[in-house]
Amino acid sequence: MLDDSVPDGRVPLLGQLAGEGWFMQMGEVAATKSLTWLAADPALRTALLEHLGTRAGVDLAAVERLVPESVHDDGSRPDIEMLDADGNTVALVEAKFAAELTDAQVATYLEILGRRSGPHPGVLFVLVPPGRVDEA
């Protein structure tokens, strides 16, 4: 699969899987867990953060660890929370392959970023398959 928005035209594995029908129904947790597992490797974490940072025009160099499905006081549970060395939330990641992303969910995540991002501007990433980009 080719993607003309990236220099080499390749679509990452999770991007290809997101286009599969079965993955659309069961893939959100698999995708986000896989990203956190891959990010345990320093070189892969650097590549992931550089890719996301480049796509969003932000610097994610302060991210030290990725925490899957962290539960907040209000009961919200972003798919991935990216933390710096001091525990500040640099970014949140929410995958939406088939499930709806609600306005309340977005508002909650933006509130978390405003409260917990410390010296960082705070970034919310929403991972969606190509067919849901406009909706997201």
PDB file of C-alpha atoms in Angstrom:
ATOM      1  CA  MET A   1       0.000   0.000   0.000  1.00  0.00           C
ATOM      2  CA  LEU A   2       1.383   3.422  -0.913  1.00  0.00           C
ATOM      3  CA  ASP A   3       0.888   6.712   0.901  1.00  0.00           C
ATOM      4  CA  ASP A   4       1.892   9.854  -0.980  1.00  0.00           C
ATOM      5  CA  SER A   5       2.094  11.855   2.266  1.00  0.00           C
ATOM      6  CA  VAL A   6       5.282  10.103   3.399  1.00  0.00           C
ATOM      7  CA  PRO A   7       8.658  10.396   1.628  1.00  0.00           C
ATOM      8  CA  ASP A   8       9.129   6.726   0.774  1.00  0.00           C
ATOM      9  CA  GLY A   9       5.442   6.081   0.022  1.00  0.00           C
ATOM     10  CA  ARG A  10       5.151   3.121   2.400  1.00  0.00           C
ATOM     11  CA  VAL A  11       2.227   2.668   4.775  1.00  0.00           C
ATOM     12  CA  PRO A  12       3.176   1.312   8.213  1.00  0.00           C
ATOM     13  CA  LEU A  13       1.945  -2.150   9.167  1.00  0.00           C
ATOM     14  CA  LEU A  14      -0.716  -0.828  11.552  1.00  0.00           C
ATOM     15  CA  GLY A  15      -1.912   1.514   8.808  1.00  0.00           C
ATOM     16  CA  GLN A  16      -2.364  -1.451   6.486  1.00  0.00           C
ATOM     17  CA  LEU A  17      -4.107  -3.498   9.172  1.00  0.00           C
ATOM     18  CA  ALA A  18      -6.487  -0.604   9.862  1.00  0.00           C
ATOM     19  CA  GLY A  19      -7.819  -1.010   6.329  1.00  0.00           C
ATOM     20  CA  GLU A  20      -8.896  -4.609   6.958  1.00  0.00           C
ATOM     21  CA  GLY A  21     -12.558  -5.184   7.855  1.00  0.00           C
ATOM     22  CA  TRP A  22     -11.910  -7.536  10.777  1.00  0.00           C
ATOM     23  CA  PHE A  23      -9.350  -5.154  12.220  1.00  0.00           C
ATOM     24  CA  MET A  24     -11.862  -2.319  12.129  1.00  0.00           C
ATOM     25  CA  GLN A  25     -13.975  -4.196  14.679  1.00  0.00           C
ATOM     26  CA  MET A  26     -11.219  -5.485  16.983  1.00  0.00           C
ATOM     27  CA  GLY A  27      -8.099  -3.538  16.208  1.00  0.00           C
ATOM     28  CA  GLU A  28      -8.098  -0.442  18.372  1.00  0.00           C
ATOM     29  CA  VAL A  29      -6.732  -2.148  21.482  1.00  0.00           C
ATOM     30  CA  ALA A  30      -4.366  -4.300  19.413  1.00  0.00           C
ATOM     31  CA  ALA A  31      -3.003  -1.221  17.656  1.00  0.00           C
ATOM     32  CA  THR A  32      -2.437   0.851  20.763  1.00  0.00           C
ATOM     33  CA  LYS A  33      -0.987  -2.034  22.788  1.00  0.00           C
ATOM     34  CA  SER A  34       1.320  -2.839  19.866  1.00  0.00           C
ATOM     35  CA  LEU A  35       2.541   0.757  19.729  1.00  0.00           C
ATOM     36  CA  THR A  36       3.397   0.729  23.431  1.00  0.00           C
ATOM     37  CA  TRP A  37       5.177  -2.621  23.126  1.00  0.00           C
ATOM     38  CA  LEU A  38       7.170  -1.437  20.125  1.00  0.00           C
ATOM     39  CA  ALA A  39       8.004   1.811  21.912  1.00  0.00           C
ATOM     40  CA  ALA A  40       9.765  -0.186  24.632  1.00  0.00           C
ATOM     41  CA  ASP A  41      12.658  -0.384  22.170  1.00  0.00           C
ATOM     42  CA  PRO A  42      14.486   2.980  22.303  1.00  0.00           C
ATOM     43  CA  ALA A  43      15.161   3.127  18.552  1.00  0.00           C
ATOM     44  CA  LEU A  44      11.552   2.292  17.685  1.00  0.00           C
ATOM     45  CA  ARG A  45      10.251   4.791  20.265  1.00  0.00           C
ATOM     46  CA  THR A  46      12.439   7.495  18.707  1.00  0.00           C
ATOM     47  CA  ALA A  47      11.185   6.629  15.217  1.00  0.00           C
ATOM     48  CA  LEU A  48       7.531   6.599  16.352  1.00  0.00           C
ATOM     49  CA  LEU A  49       7.835   9.936  18.154  1.00  0.00           C
ATOM     50  CA  GLU A  50       9.671  11.534  15.235  1.00  0.00           C
ATOM     51  CA  HIS A  51       6.996  10.302  12.813  1.00  0.00           C
ATOM     52  CA  LEU A  52       4.100  11.571  14.937  1.00  0.00           C
ATOM     53  CA  GLY A  53       5.909  14.809  15.747  1.00  0.00           C
ATOM     54  CA  THR A  54       6.653  15.475  12.086  1.00  0.00           C
ATOM     55  CA  ARG A  55       3.061  14.762  11.048  1.00  0.00           C
ATOM     56  CA  ALA A  56       1.708  17.088  13.762  1.00  0.00           C
ATOM     57  CA  GLY A  57       4.448  19.712  13.637  1.00  0.00           C
ATOM     58  CA  VAL A  58       5.380  19.246  17.317  1.00  0.00           C
ATOM     59  CA  ASP A  59       8.463  18.179  19.241  1.00  0.00           C
ATOM     60  CA  LEU A  60       7.909  14.970  21.211  1.00  0.00           C
ATOM     61  CA  ALA A  61      11.534  14.580  22.315  1.00  0.00           C
ATOM     62  CA  ALA A  62      10.527  14.926  25.991  1.00  0.00           C
ATOM     63  CA  VAL A  63       8.480  11.704  25.902  1.00  0.00           C
ATOM     64  CA  GLU A  64      10.114   9.081  28.115  1.00  0.00           C
ATOM     65  CA  ARG A  65       7.404   6.439  28.231  1.00  0.00           C
ATOM     66  CA  LEU A  66       4.100   5.404  26.738  1.00  0.00           C
ATOM     67  CA  VAL A  67       1.416   4.142  29.093  1.00  0.00           C
ATOM     68  CA  PRO A  68      -1.504   2.174  27.615  1.00  0.00           C
ATOM     69  CA  GLU A  69      -5.028   2.706  28.931  1.00  0.00           C
ATOM     70  CA  SER A  70      -4.133   4.866  31.929  1.00  0.00           C
ATOM     71  CA  VAL A  71      -7.195   5.551  34.074  1.00  0.00           C
ATOM     72  CA  HIS A  72      -7.783   9.125  35.246  1.00  0.00           C
ATOM     73  CA  ASP A  73      -9.737  10.399  38.261  1.00  0.00           C
ATOM     74  CA  ASP A  74     -12.762  11.149  36.072  1.00  0.00           C
ATOM     75  CA  GLY A  75     -12.795   7.562  34.751  1.00  0.00           C
ATOM     76  CA  SER A  76     -11.507   8.499  31.303  1.00  0.00           C
ATOM     77  CA  ARG A  77      -9.020   6.114  29.728  1.00  0.00           C
ATOM     78  CA  PRO A  78      -6.996   7.417  26.774  1.00  0.00           C
ATOM     79  CA  ASP A  79      -5.521   4.621  24.663  1.00  0.00           C
ATOM     80  CA  ILE A  80      -1.954   5.854  25.170  1.00  0.00           C
ATOM     81  CA  GLU A  81      -0.585   8.535  27.456  1.00  0.00           C
ATOM     82  CA  MET A  82       2.880   9.859  26.600  1.00  0.00           C
ATOM     83  CA  LEU A  83       4.765  11.033  29.686  1.00  0.00           C
ATOM     84  CA  ASP A  84       7.974  12.966  30.236  1.00  0.00           C
ATOM     85  CA  ALA A  85      10.549  12.101  32.911  1.00  0.00           C
ATOM     86  CA  ASP A  86       8.599  14.097  35.536  1.00  0.00           C
ATOM     87  CA  GLY A  87       5.265  12.390  34.772  1.00  0.00           C
ATOM     88  CA  ASN A  88       3.804  15.306  32.819  1.00  0.00           C
ATOM     89  CA  THR A  89       1.475  14.333  29.988  1.00  0.00           C
ATOM     90  CA  VAL A  90       3.134  15.380  26.742  1.00  0.00           C
ATOM     91  CA  ALA A  91       0.473  13.812  24.510  1.00  0.00           C
ATOM     92  CA  LEU A  92      -2.544  11.537  24.454  1.00  0.00           C
ATOM     93  CA  VAL A  93      -3.356   9.048  21.709  1.00  0.00           C
ATOM     94  CA  GLU A  94      -6.860   7.806  20.942  1.00  0.00           C
ATOM     95  CA  ALA A  95      -7.449   5.184  18.251  1.00  0.00           C
ATOM     96  CA  LYS A  96     -10.839   5.161  16.563  1.00  0.00           C
ATOM     97  CA  PHE A  97     -11.196   2.518  13.895  1.00  0.00           C
ATOM     98  CA  ALA A  98     -14.872   1.662  14.291  1.00  0.00           C
ATOM     99  CA  ALA A  99     -16.037   3.278  17.552  1.00  0.00           C
ATOM    100  CA  GLU A 100     -17.366   6.825  17.627  1.00  0.00           C
ATOM    101  CA  LEU A 101     -15.228   9.642  18.984  1.00  0.00           C
ATOM    102  CA  THR A 102     -17.576  11.839  20.996  1.00  0.00           C
ATOM    103  CA  ASP A 103     -17.297  15.558  21.688  1.00  0.00           C
ATOM    104  CA  ALA A 104     -17.325  14.762  25.426  1.00  0.00           C
ATOM    105  CA  GLN A 105     -14.374  12.398  25.008  1.00  0.00           C
ATOM    106  CA  VAL A 106     -12.367  15.030  23.133  1.00  0.00           C
ATOM    107  CA  ALA A 107     -13.247  17.678  25.748  1.00  0.00           C
ATOM    108  CA  THR A 108     -12.150  15.356  28.552  1.00  0.00           C
ATOM    109  CA  TYR A 109      -8.820  14.600  26.882  1.00  0.00           C
ATOM    110  CA  LEU A 110      -8.162  18.284  26.199  1.00  0.00           C
ATOM    111  CA  GLU A 111      -8.942  19.038  29.858  1.00  0.00           C
ATOM    112  CA  ILE A 112      -6.464  16.342  30.953  1.00  0.00           C
ATOM    113  CA  LEU A 113      -3.798  17.867  28.725  1.00  0.00           C
ATOM    114  CA  GLY A 114      -4.506  21.338  30.085  1.00  0.00           C
ATOM    115  CA  ARG A 115      -4.217  20.114  33.657  1.00  0.00           C
ATOM    116  CA  ARG A 116      -1.341  17.610  33.353  1.00  0.00           C
ATOM    117  CA  SER A 117       0.919  18.774  30.512  1.00  0.00           C
ATOM    118  CA  GLY A 118       3.234  20.899  32.670  1.00  0.00           C
ATOM    119  CA  PRO A 119       5.698  22.784  30.463  1.00  0.00           C
ATOM    120  CA  HIS A 120       4.447  21.087  27.291  1.00  0.00           C
ATOM    121  CA  PRO A 121       1.723  22.429  24.990  1.00  0.00           C
ATOM    122  CA  GLY A 122      -0.065  19.046  25.135  1.00  0.00           C
ATOM    123  CA  VAL A 123      -1.051  17.184  21.981  1.00  0.00           C
ATOM    124  CA  LEU A 124      -4.055  14.954  21.257  1.00  0.00           C
ATOM    125  CA  PHE A 125      -3.487  12.414  18.483  1.00  0.00           C
ATOM    126  CA  VAL A 126      -6.482  10.618  17.006  1.00  0.00           C
ATOM    127  CA  LEU A 127      -5.498   7.558  14.976  1.00  0.00           C
ATOM    128  CA  VAL A 128      -8.076   6.672  12.344  1.00  0.00           C
ATOM    129  CA  PRO A 129      -8.087   4.704   9.087  1.00  0.00           C
ATOM    130  CA  PRO A 130      -8.027   6.795   5.898  1.00  0.00           C
ATOM    131  CA  GLY A 131     -11.800   6.595   5.450  1.00  0.00           C
ATOM    132  CA  ARG A 132     -12.423   8.368   8.769  1.00  0.00           C
ATOM    133  CA  VAL A 133      -9.979  11.274   8.492  1.00  0.00           C
ATOM    134  CA  ASP A 134     -12.646  13.874   7.634  1.00  0.00           C
ATOM    135  CA  GLU A 135     -14.878  12.676  10.474  1.00  0.00           C
ATOM    136  CA  ALA A 136     -12.024  12.797  12.994  1.00  0.00           C
TER     137      ALA A 136
END
